[in-house]
PDB file of N, CA, C and O in Angstrom, chain B, residues numbered from 101:
ATOM      1  N   MET B 101      37.799 -40.704 -41.460  1.00  0.00           N
ATOM      2  CA  MET B 101      37.683 -39.339 -40.980  1.00  0.00           C
ATOM      3  C   MET B 101      37.315 -38.446 -42.160  1.00  0.00           C
ATOM      4  O   MET B 101      37.903 -38.547 -43.236  1.00  0.00           O
ATOM      5  N   THR B 102      36.346 -37.580 -41.948  1.00  0.00           N
ATOM      6  CA  THR B 102      35.901 -36.704 -43.033  1.00  0.00           C
ATOM      7  C   THR B 102      36.475 -35.308 -42.848  1.00  0.00           C
ATOM      8  O   THR B 102      36.826 -34.890 -41.745  1.00  0.00           O
ATOM      9  N   ALA B 103      36.555 -34.609 -43.964  1.00  0.00           N
ATOM     10  CA  ALA B 103      37.053 -33.228 -43.934  1.00  0.00           C
ATOM     11  C   ALA B 103      35.995 -32.332 -43.304  1.00  0.00           C
ATOM     12  O   ALA B 103      34.801 -32.604 -43.428  1.00  0.00           O
ATOM     13  N   PRO B 104      36.424 -31.258 -42.626  1.00  0.00           N
ATOM     14  CA  PRO B 104      35.433 -30.354 -42.029  1.00  0.00           C
ATOM     15  C   PRO B 104      34.565 -29.711 -43.099  1.00  0.00           C
ATOM     16  O   PRO B 104      34.995 -29.496 -44.232  1.00  0.00           O
ATOM     17  N   ASN B 105      33.375 -29.422 -42.721  1.00  0.00           N
ATOM     18  CA  ASN B 105      32.429 -28.776 -43.615  1.00  0.00           C
ATOM     19  C   ASN B 105      32.995 -27.397 -43.987  1.00  0.00           C
ATOM     20  O   ASN B 105      33.338 -26.616 -43.099  1.00  0.00           O
ATOM     21  N   PRO B 106      33.097 -27.087 -45.297  1.00  0.00           N
ATOM     22  CA  PRO B 106      33.677 -25.802 -45.694  1.00  0.00           C
ATOM     23  C   PRO B 106      32.964 -24.601 -45.084  1.00  0.00           C
ATOM     24  O   PRO B 106      33.607 -23.609 -44.740  1.00  0.00           O
ATOM     25  N   SER B 107      31.655 -24.680 -44.949  1.00  0.00           N
ATOM     26  CA  SER B 107      30.941 -23.532 -44.390  1.00  0.00           C
ATOM     27  C   SER B 107      31.303 -23.342 -42.919  1.00  0.00           C
ATOM     28  O   SER B 107      31.402 -22.208 -42.448  1.00  0.00           O
ATOM     29  N   THR B 108      31.501 -24.440 -42.189  1.00  0.00           N
ATOM     30  CA  THR B 108      31.897 -24.342 -40.792  1.00  0.00           C
ATOM     31  C   THR B 108      33.291 -23.743 -40.683  1.00  0.00           C
ATOM     32  O   THR B 108      33.525 -22.859 -39.859  1.00  0.00           O
ATOM     33  N   PHE B 109      34.206 -24.212 -41.497  1.00  0.00           N
ATOM     34  CA  PHE B 109      35.557 -23.662 -41.507  1.00  0.00           C
ATOM     35  C   PHE B 109      35.522 -22.182 -41.862  1.00  0.00           C
ATOM     36  O   PHE B 109      36.186 -21.364 -41.225  1.00  0.00           O
ATOM     37  N   HIS B 110      34.743 -21.847 -42.881  1.00  0.00           N
ATOM     38  CA  HIS B 110      34.617 -20.458 -43.310  1.00  0.00           C
ATOM     39  C   HIS B 110      34.066 -19.593 -42.182  1.00  0.00           C
ATOM     40  O   HIS B 110      34.552 -18.486 -41.951  1.00  0.00           O
ATOM     41  N   GLN B 111      33.062 -20.092 -41.488  1.00  0.00           N
ATOM     42  CA  GLN B 111      32.473 -19.335 -40.381  1.00  0.00           C
ATOM     43  C   GLN B 111      33.491 -19.126 -39.263  1.00  0.00           C
ATOM     44  O   GLN B 111      33.577 -18.035 -38.698  1.00  0.00           O
ATOM     45  N   ARG B 112      34.263 -20.166 -38.940  1.00  0.00           N
ATOM     46  CA  ARG B 112      35.283 -20.036 -37.899  1.00  0.00           C
ATOM     47  C   ARG B 112      36.360 -19.053 -38.304  1.00  0.00           C
ATOM     48  O   ARG B 112      36.836 -18.271 -37.481  1.00  0.00           O
ATOM     49  N   LEU B 113      36.747 -19.088 -39.575  1.00  0.00           N
ATOM     50  CA  LEU B 113      37.761 -18.161 -40.076  1.00  0.00           C
ATOM     51  C   LEU B 113      37.260 -16.719 -40.007  1.00  0.00           C
ATOM     52  O   LEU B 113      37.980 -15.829 -39.554  1.00  0.00           O
ATOM     53  N   ILE B 114      36.043 -16.492 -40.452  1.00  0.00           N
ATOM     54  CA  ILE B 114      35.453 -15.147 -40.392  1.00  0.00           C
ATOM     55  C   ILE B 114      35.363 -14.679 -38.946  1.00  0.00           C
ATOM     56  O   ILE B 114      35.667 -13.523 -38.650  1.00  0.00           O
ATOM     57  N   HIS B 115      34.950 -15.561 -38.045  1.00  0.00           N
ATOM     58  CA  HIS B 115      34.849 -15.216 -36.627  1.00  0.00           C
ATOM     59  C   HIS B 115      36.226 -14.836 -36.067  1.00  0.00           C
ATOM     60  O   HIS B 115      36.349 -13.854 -35.335  1.00  0.00           O
ATOM     61  N   ALA B 116      37.247 -15.602 -36.405  1.00  0.00           N
ATOM     62  CA  ALA B 116      38.605 -15.317 -35.937  1.00  0.00           C
ATOM     63  C   ALA B 116      39.109 -13.988 -36.491  1.00  0.00           C
ATOM     64  O   ALA B 116      39.722 -13.209 -35.762  1.00  0.00           O
ATOM     65  N   LEU B 117      38.858 -13.723 -37.765  1.00  0.00           N
ATOM     66  CA  LEU B 117      39.294 -12.465 -38.370  1.00  0.00           C
ATOM     67  C   LEU B 117      38.569 -11.267 -37.762  1.00  0.00           C
ATOM     68  O   LEU B 117      39.172 -10.214 -37.558  1.00  0.00           O
ATOM     69  N   ARG B 118      37.301 -11.422 -37.479  1.00  0.00           N
ATOM     70  CA  ARG B 118      36.557 -10.327 -36.845  1.00  0.00           C
ATOM     71  C   ARG B 118      37.074 -10.058 -35.437  1.00  0.00           C
ATOM     72  O   ARG B 118      37.180  -8.906 -35.015  1.00  0.00           O
ATOM     73  N   GLY B 119      37.395 -11.128 -34.714  1.00  0.00           N
ATOM     74  CA  GLY B 119      37.968 -10.966 -33.380  1.00  0.00           C
ATOM     75  C   GLY B 119      39.308 -10.255 -33.439  1.00  0.00           C
ATOM     76  O   GLY B 119      39.583  -9.369 -32.631  1.00  0.00           O
ATOM     77  N   TRP B 120      40.138 -10.643 -34.391  1.00  0.00           N
ATOM     78  CA  TRP B 120      41.442  -9.999 -34.577  1.00  0.00           C
ATOM     79  C   TRP B 120      41.254  -8.517 -34.897  1.00  0.00           C
ATOM     80  O   TRP B 120      41.932  -7.664 -34.324  1.00  0.00           O
ATOM     81  N   ARG B 121      40.340  -8.216 -35.803  1.00  0.00           N
ATOM     82  CA  ARG B 121      40.086  -6.819 -36.182  1.00  0.00           C
ATOM     83  C   ARG B 121      39.590  -6.013 -34.993  1.00  0.00           C
ATOM     84  O   ARG B 121      40.018  -4.876 -34.791  1.00  0.00           O
ATOM     85  N   ARG B 122      38.685  -6.593 -34.198  1.00  0.00           N
ATOM     86  CA  ARG B 122      38.152  -5.901 -33.024  1.00  0.00           C
ATOM     87  C   ARG B 122      39.276  -5.592 -32.023  1.00  0.00           C
ATOM     88  O   ARG B 122      39.307  -4.508 -31.440  1.00  0.00           O
ATOM     89  N   ARG B 123      40.197  -6.544 -31.827  1.00  0.00           N
ATOM     90  CA  ARG B 123      41.317  -6.302 -30.914  1.00  0.00           C
ATOM     91  C   ARG B 123      42.239  -5.212 -31.439  1.00  0.00           C
ATOM     92  O   ARG B 123      42.720  -4.389 -30.660  1.00  0.00           O
ATOM     93  N   VAL B 124      42.495  -5.189 -32.742  1.00  0.00           N
ATOM     94  CA  VAL B 124      43.339  -4.142 -33.329  1.00  0.00           C
ATOM     95  C   VAL B 124      42.693  -2.774 -33.152  1.00  0.00           C
ATOM     96  O   VAL B 124      43.359  -1.815 -32.761  1.00  0.00           O
ATOM     97  N   VAL B 125      41.411  -2.685 -33.435  1.00  0.00           N
ATOM     98  CA  VAL B 125      40.690  -1.418 -33.297  1.00  0.00           C
ATOM     99  C   VAL B 125      40.714  -0.953 -31.839  1.00  0.00           C
ATOM    100  O   VAL B 125      40.919   0.230 -31.568  1.00  0.00           O
ATOM    101  N   ASN B 126      40.507  -1.874 -30.909  1.00  0.00           N
ATOM    102  CA  ASN B 126      40.505  -1.512 -29.494  1.00  0.00           C
ATOM    103  C   ASN B 126      41.875  -1.044 -29.028  1.00  0.00           C
ATOM    104  O   ASN B 126      41.974  -0.100 -28.245  1.00  0.00           O
ATOM    105  N   ARG B 127      42.941  -1.699 -29.506  1.00  0.00           N
ATOM    106  CA  ARG B 127      44.299  -1.267 -29.142  1.00  0.00           C
ATOM    107  C   ARG B 127      44.590   0.123 -29.678  1.00  0.00           C
ATOM    108  O   ARG B 127      45.175   0.952 -28.980  1.00  0.00           O
ATOM    109  N   ARG B 128      44.185   0.380 -30.910  1.00  0.00           N
ATOM    110  CA  ARG B 128      44.391   1.716 -31.494  1.00  0.00           C
ATOM    111  C   ARG B 128      43.619   2.772 -30.717  1.00  0.00           C
ATOM    112  O   ARG B 128      44.133   3.856 -30.442  1.00  0.00           O
ATOM    113  N   ARG B 129      42.389   2.449 -30.370  1.00  0.00           N
ATOM    114  CA  ARG B 129      41.562   3.392 -29.614  1.00  0.00           C
ATOM    115  C   ARG B 129      42.183   3.664 -28.246  1.00  0.00           C
ATOM    116  O   ARG B 129      42.235   4.812 -27.806  1.00  0.00           O
ATOM    117  N   ALA B 130      42.650   2.623 -27.578  1.00  0.00           N
ATOM    118  CA  ALA B 130      43.273   2.798 -26.260  1.00  0.00           C
ATOM    119  C   ALA B 130      44.537   3.642 -26.364  1.00  0.00           C
ATOM    120  O   ALA B 130      44.789   4.495 -25.513  1.00  0.00           O
ATOM    121  N   ARG B 131      45.329   3.406 -27.402  1.00  0.00           N
ATOM    122  CA  ARG B 131      46.555   4.193 -27.591  1.00  0.00           C
ATOM    123  C   ARG B 131      46.213   5.657 -27.843  1.00  0.00           C
ATOM    124  O   ARG B 131      46.859   6.548 -27.291  1.00  0.00           O
ATOM    125  N   THR B 132      45.206   5.912 -28.671  1.00  0.00           N
ATOM    126  CA  THR B 132      44.779   7.281 -28.958  1.00  0.00           C
ATOM    127  C   THR B 132      44.237   7.952 -27.699  1.00  0.00           C
ATOM    128  O   THR B 132      44.556   9.108 -27.422  1.00  0.00           O
ATOM    129  N   ASP B 133      43.417   7.227 -26.939  1.00  0.00           N
ATOM    130  CA  ASP B 133      42.875   7.774 -25.695  1.00  0.00           C
ATOM    131  C   ASP B 133      43.991   8.092 -24.709  1.00  0.00           C
ATOM    132  O   ASP B 133      43.966   9.130 -24.048  1.00  0.00           O
ATOM    133  N   THR B 134      44.965   7.201 -24.613  1.00  0.00           N
ATOM    134  CA  THR B 134      46.095   7.417 -23.709  1.00  0.00           C
ATOM    135  C   THR B 134      46.861   8.661 -24.099  1.00  0.00           C
ATOM    136  O   THR B 134      47.197   9.478 -23.241  1.00  0.00           O
ATOM    137  N   GLN B 135      47.142   8.817 -25.378  1.00  0.00           N
ATOM    138  CA  GLN B 135      47.877   9.990 -25.845  1.00  0.00           C
ATOM    139  C   GLN B 135      47.079  11.264 -25.599  1.00  0.00           C
ATOM    140  O   GLN B 135      47.634  12.286 -25.193  1.00  0.00           O
ATOM    141  N   HIS B 136      45.794  11.197 -25.843  1.00  0.00           N
ATOM    142  CA  HIS B 136      44.947  12.379 -25.651  1.00  0.00           C
ATOM    143  C   HIS B 136      44.903  12.788 -24.180  1.00  0.00           C
ATOM    144  O   HIS B 136      45.085  13.960 -23.850  1.00  0.00           O
ATOM    145  N   LEU B 137      44.662  11.815 -23.299  1.00  0.00           N
ATOM    146  CA  LEU B 137      44.584  12.125 -21.876  1.00  0.00           C
ATOM    147  C   LEU B 137      45.940  12.557 -21.321  1.00  0.00           C
ATOM    148  O   LEU B 137      46.002  13.424 -20.449  1.00  0.00           O
ATOM    149  N   ALA B 138      47.023  11.963 -21.816  1.00  0.00           N
ATOM    150  CA  ALA B 138      48.355  12.353 -21.349  1.00  0.00           C
ATOM    151  C   ALA B 138      48.678  13.786 -21.747  1.00  0.00           C
ATOM    152  O   ALA B 138      49.447  14.458 -21.059  1.00  0.00           O
ATOM    153  N   GLY B 139      48.111  14.259 -22.831  1.00  0.00           N
ATOM    154  CA  GLY B 139      48.362  15.612 -23.304  1.00  0.00           C
ATOM    155  C   GLY B 139      47.498  16.668 -22.644  1.00  0.00           C
ATOM    156  O   GLY B 139      47.698  17.863 -22.863  1.00  0.00           O
ATOM    157  N   MET B 140      46.540  16.239 -21.839  1.00  0.00           N
ATOM    158  CA  MET B 140      45.646  17.191 -21.189  1.00  0.00           C
ATOM    159  C   MET B 140      46.301  17.757 -19.931  1.00  0.00           C
ATOM    160  O   MET B 140      47.088  17.089 -19.261  1.00  0.00           O
ATOM    161  N   SER B 141      45.958  18.988 -19.637  1.00  0.00           N
ATOM    162  CA  SER B 141      46.478  19.628 -18.427  1.00  0.00           C
ATOM    163  C   SER B 141      45.702  19.112 -17.214  1.00  0.00           C
ATOM    164  O   SER B 141      44.647  18.491 -17.344  1.00  0.00           O
ATOM    165  N   GLU B 142      46.258  19.390 -16.031  1.00  0.00           N
ATOM    166  CA  GLU B 142      45.569  19.024 -14.790  1.00  0.00           C
ATOM    167  C   GLU B 142      44.197  19.697 -14.718  1.00  0.00           C
ATOM    168  O   GLU B 142      43.224  19.098 -14.259  1.00  0.00           O
ATOM    169  N   HIS B 143      44.136  20.926 -15.170  1.00  0.00           N
ATOM    170  CA  HIS B 143      42.870  21.671 -15.153  1.00  0.00           C
ATOM    171  C   HIS B 143      41.831  20.981 -16.046  1.00  0.00           C
ATOM    172  O   HIS B 143      40.678  20.821 -15.644  1.00  0.00           O
ATOM    173  N   GLU B 144      42.231  20.575 -17.250  1.00  0.00           N
ATOM    174  CA  GLU B 144      41.295  19.900 -18.163  1.00  0.00           C
ATOM    175  C   GLU B 144      40.824  18.577 -17.580  1.00  0.00           C
ATOM    176  O   GLU B 144      39.646  18.236 -17.684  1.00  0.00           O
ATOM    177  N   LEU B 145      41.733  17.832 -16.969  1.00  0.00           N
ATOM    178  CA  LEU B 145      41.334  16.569 -16.348  1.00  0.00           C
ATOM    179  C   LEU B 145      40.380  16.803 -15.186  1.00  0.00           C
ATOM    180  O   LEU B 145      39.409  16.065 -15.018  1.00  0.00           O
ATOM    181  N   ARG B 146      40.650  17.824 -14.385  1.00  0.00           N
ATOM    182  CA  ARG B 146      39.739  18.145 -13.271  1.00  0.00           C
ATOM    183  C   ARG B 146      38.359  18.534 -13.801  1.00  0.00           C
ATOM    184  O   ARG B 146      37.345  18.199 -13.189  1.00  0.00           O
ATOM    185  N   ASP B 147      38.313  19.238 -14.932  1.00  0.00           N
ATOM    186  CA  ASP B 147      37.024  19.582 -15.539  1.00  0.00           C
ATOM    187  C   ASP B 147      36.225  18.333 -15.901  1.00  0.00           C
ATOM    188  O   ASP B 147      34.995  18.339 -15.873  1.00  0.00           O
ATOM    189  N   LEU B 148      36.936  17.273 -16.237  1.00  0.00           N
ATOM    190  CA  LEU B 148      36.276  16.000 -16.548  1.00  0.00           C
ATOM    191  C   LEU B 148      35.937  15.210 -15.289  1.00  0.00           C
ATOM    192  O   LEU B 148      35.219  14.212 -15.343  1.00  0.00           O
ATOM    193  N   GLY B 149      36.461  15.667 -14.160  1.00  0.00           N
ATOM    194  CA  GLY B 149      36.175  14.993 -12.897  1.00  0.00           C
ATOM    195  C   GLY B 149      37.114  13.848 -12.594  1.00  0.00           C
ATOM    196  O   GLY B 149      36.776  12.963 -11.808  1.00  0.00           O
ATOM    197  N   ILE B 150      38.292  13.849 -13.207  1.00  0.00           N
ATOM    198  CA  ILE B 150      39.257  12.789 -12.946  1.00  0.00           C
ATOM    199  C   ILE B 150      40.618  13.399 -12.629  1.00  0.00           C
ATOM    200  O   ILE B 150      40.932  14.511 -13.052  1.00  0.00           O
ATOM    201  N   GLY B 151      41.407  12.658 -11.887  1.00  0.00           N
ATOM    202  CA  GLY B 151      42.772  13.066 -11.595  1.00  0.00           C
ATOM    203  C   GLY B 151      43.731  12.291 -12.483  1.00  0.00           C
ATOM    204  O   GLY B 151      43.376  11.247 -13.030  1.00  0.00           O
ATOM    205  N   ARG B 152      44.921  12.795 -12.623  1.00  0.00           N
ATOM    206  CA  ARG B 152      45.903  12.138 -13.483  1.00  0.00           C
ATOM    207  C   ARG B 152      46.185  10.709 -13.016  1.00  0.00           C
ATOM    208  O   ARG B 152      46.413   9.820 -13.837  1.00  0.00           O
ATOM    209  N   SER B 153      46.169  10.490 -11.712  1.00  0.00           N
ATOM    210  CA  SER B 153      46.455   9.151 -11.192  1.00  0.00           C
ATOM    211  C   SER B 153      45.342   8.152 -11.528  1.00  0.00           C
ATOM    212  O   SER B 153      45.564   6.943 -11.462  1.00  0.00           O
ATOM    213  N   GLU B 154      44.160   8.634 -11.883  1.00  0.00           N
ATOM    214  CA  GLU B 154      43.034   7.751 -12.216  1.00  0.00           C
ATOM    215  C   GLU B 154      43.020   7.319 -13.685  1.00  0.00           C
ATOM    216  O   GLU B 154      42.296   6.391 -14.047  1.00  0.00           O
ATOM    217  N   VAL B 155      43.803   7.975 -14.521  1.00  0.00           N
ATOM    218  CA  VAL B 155      43.762   7.727 -15.959  1.00  0.00           C
ATOM    219  C   VAL B 155      44.078   6.262 -16.303  1.00  0.00           C
ATOM    220  O   VAL B 155      43.309   5.656 -17.050  1.00  0.00           O
ATOM    221  N   PRO B 156      45.172   5.663 -15.796  1.00  0.00           N
ATOM    222  CA  PRO B 156      45.449   4.266 -16.171  1.00  0.00           C
ATOM    223  C   PRO B 156      44.323   3.310 -15.785  1.00  0.00           C
ATOM    224  O   PRO B 156      44.000   2.387 -16.533  1.00  0.00           O
ATOM    225  N   GLU B 157      43.732   3.533 -14.623  1.00  0.00           N
ATOM    226  CA  GLU B 157      42.628   2.677 -14.189  1.00  0.00           C
ATOM    227  C   GLU B 157      41.423   2.822 -15.114  1.00  0.00           C
ATOM    228  O   GLU B 157      40.773   1.831 -15.447  1.00  0.00           O
ATOM    229  N   LEU B 158      41.126   4.043 -15.527  1.00  0.00           N
ATOM    230  CA  LEU B 158      40.002   4.265 -16.429  1.00  0.00           C
ATOM    231  C   LEU B 158      40.218   3.578 -17.765  1.00  0.00           C
ATOM    232  O   LEU B 158      39.292   2.995 -18.328  1.00  0.00           O
ATOM    233  N   LEU B 159      41.437   3.645 -18.268  1.00  0.00           N
ATOM    234  CA  LEU B 159      41.717   3.020 -19.557  1.00  0.00           C
ATOM    235  C   LEU B 159      41.676   1.496 -19.454  1.00  0.00           C
ATOM    236  O   LEU B 159      41.198   0.829 -20.372  1.00  0.00           O
ATOM    237  N   ASP B 160      42.167   0.941 -18.353  1.00  0.00           N
ATOM    238  CA  ASP B 160      42.150  -0.512 -18.175  1.00  0.00           C
ATOM    239  C   ASP B 160      40.738  -1.039 -18.011  1.00  0.00           C
ATOM    240  O   ASP B 160      40.430  -2.147 -18.453  1.00  0.00           O
ATOM    241  N   SER B 161      39.875  -0.254 -17.378  1.00  0.00           N
ATOM    242  CA  SER B 161      38.513  -0.723 -17.132  1.00  0.00           C
ATOM    243  C   SER B 161      37.663  -0.763 -18.401  1.00  0.00           C
ATOM    244  O   SER B 161      36.606  -1.394 -18.412  1.00  0.00           O
ATOM    245  N   HIS B 162      38.109  -0.100 -19.466  1.00  0.00           N
ATOM    246  CA  HIS B 162      37.329  -0.063 -20.704  1.00  0.00           C
ATOM    247  C   HIS B 162      37.897  -0.945 -21.786  1.00  0.00           C
ATOM    248  O   HIS B 162      37.501  -0.824 -22.945  1.00  0.00           O
ATOM    249  N   ARG B 163      38.816  -1.829 -21.444  1.00  0.00           N
ATOM    250  CA  ARG B 163      39.348  -2.757 -22.455  1.00  0.00           C
ATOM    251  C   ARG B 163      38.323  -3.852 -22.708  1.00  0.00           C
ATOM    252  O   ARG B 163      37.557  -4.243 -21.828  1.00  0.00           O
ATOM    253  N   TYR B 164      38.339  -4.325 -23.935  1.00  0.00           N
ATOM    254  CA  TYR B 164      37.363  -5.350 -24.336  1.00  0.00           C
ATOM    255  C   TYR B 164      38.016  -6.687 -24.431  1.00  0.00           C
ATOM    256  O   TYR B 164      37.357  -7.675 -24.755  1.00  0.00           O
TER     257      TYR B 164
END
C-alpha cells in the first residue's frame, strides 16, 4: 500500500478548510441578518414587502 500523493492530500485539506470557512461566514451572515430583521419595526418590514412571520422562511431559504 502506498502513501497518498501529498498534492492530493493538500488539495483535499484546502477544500475542507474552504468549506469550513464558507460555513462559518454563512452562519455569521445569517445571525447578523436575523438580528437586523428582528430589530426592524413592522412598518420597516412592510416597506420591504415582507411580514414578520415570513422572516424565518426567508432566512432558511438563503442558507448555503
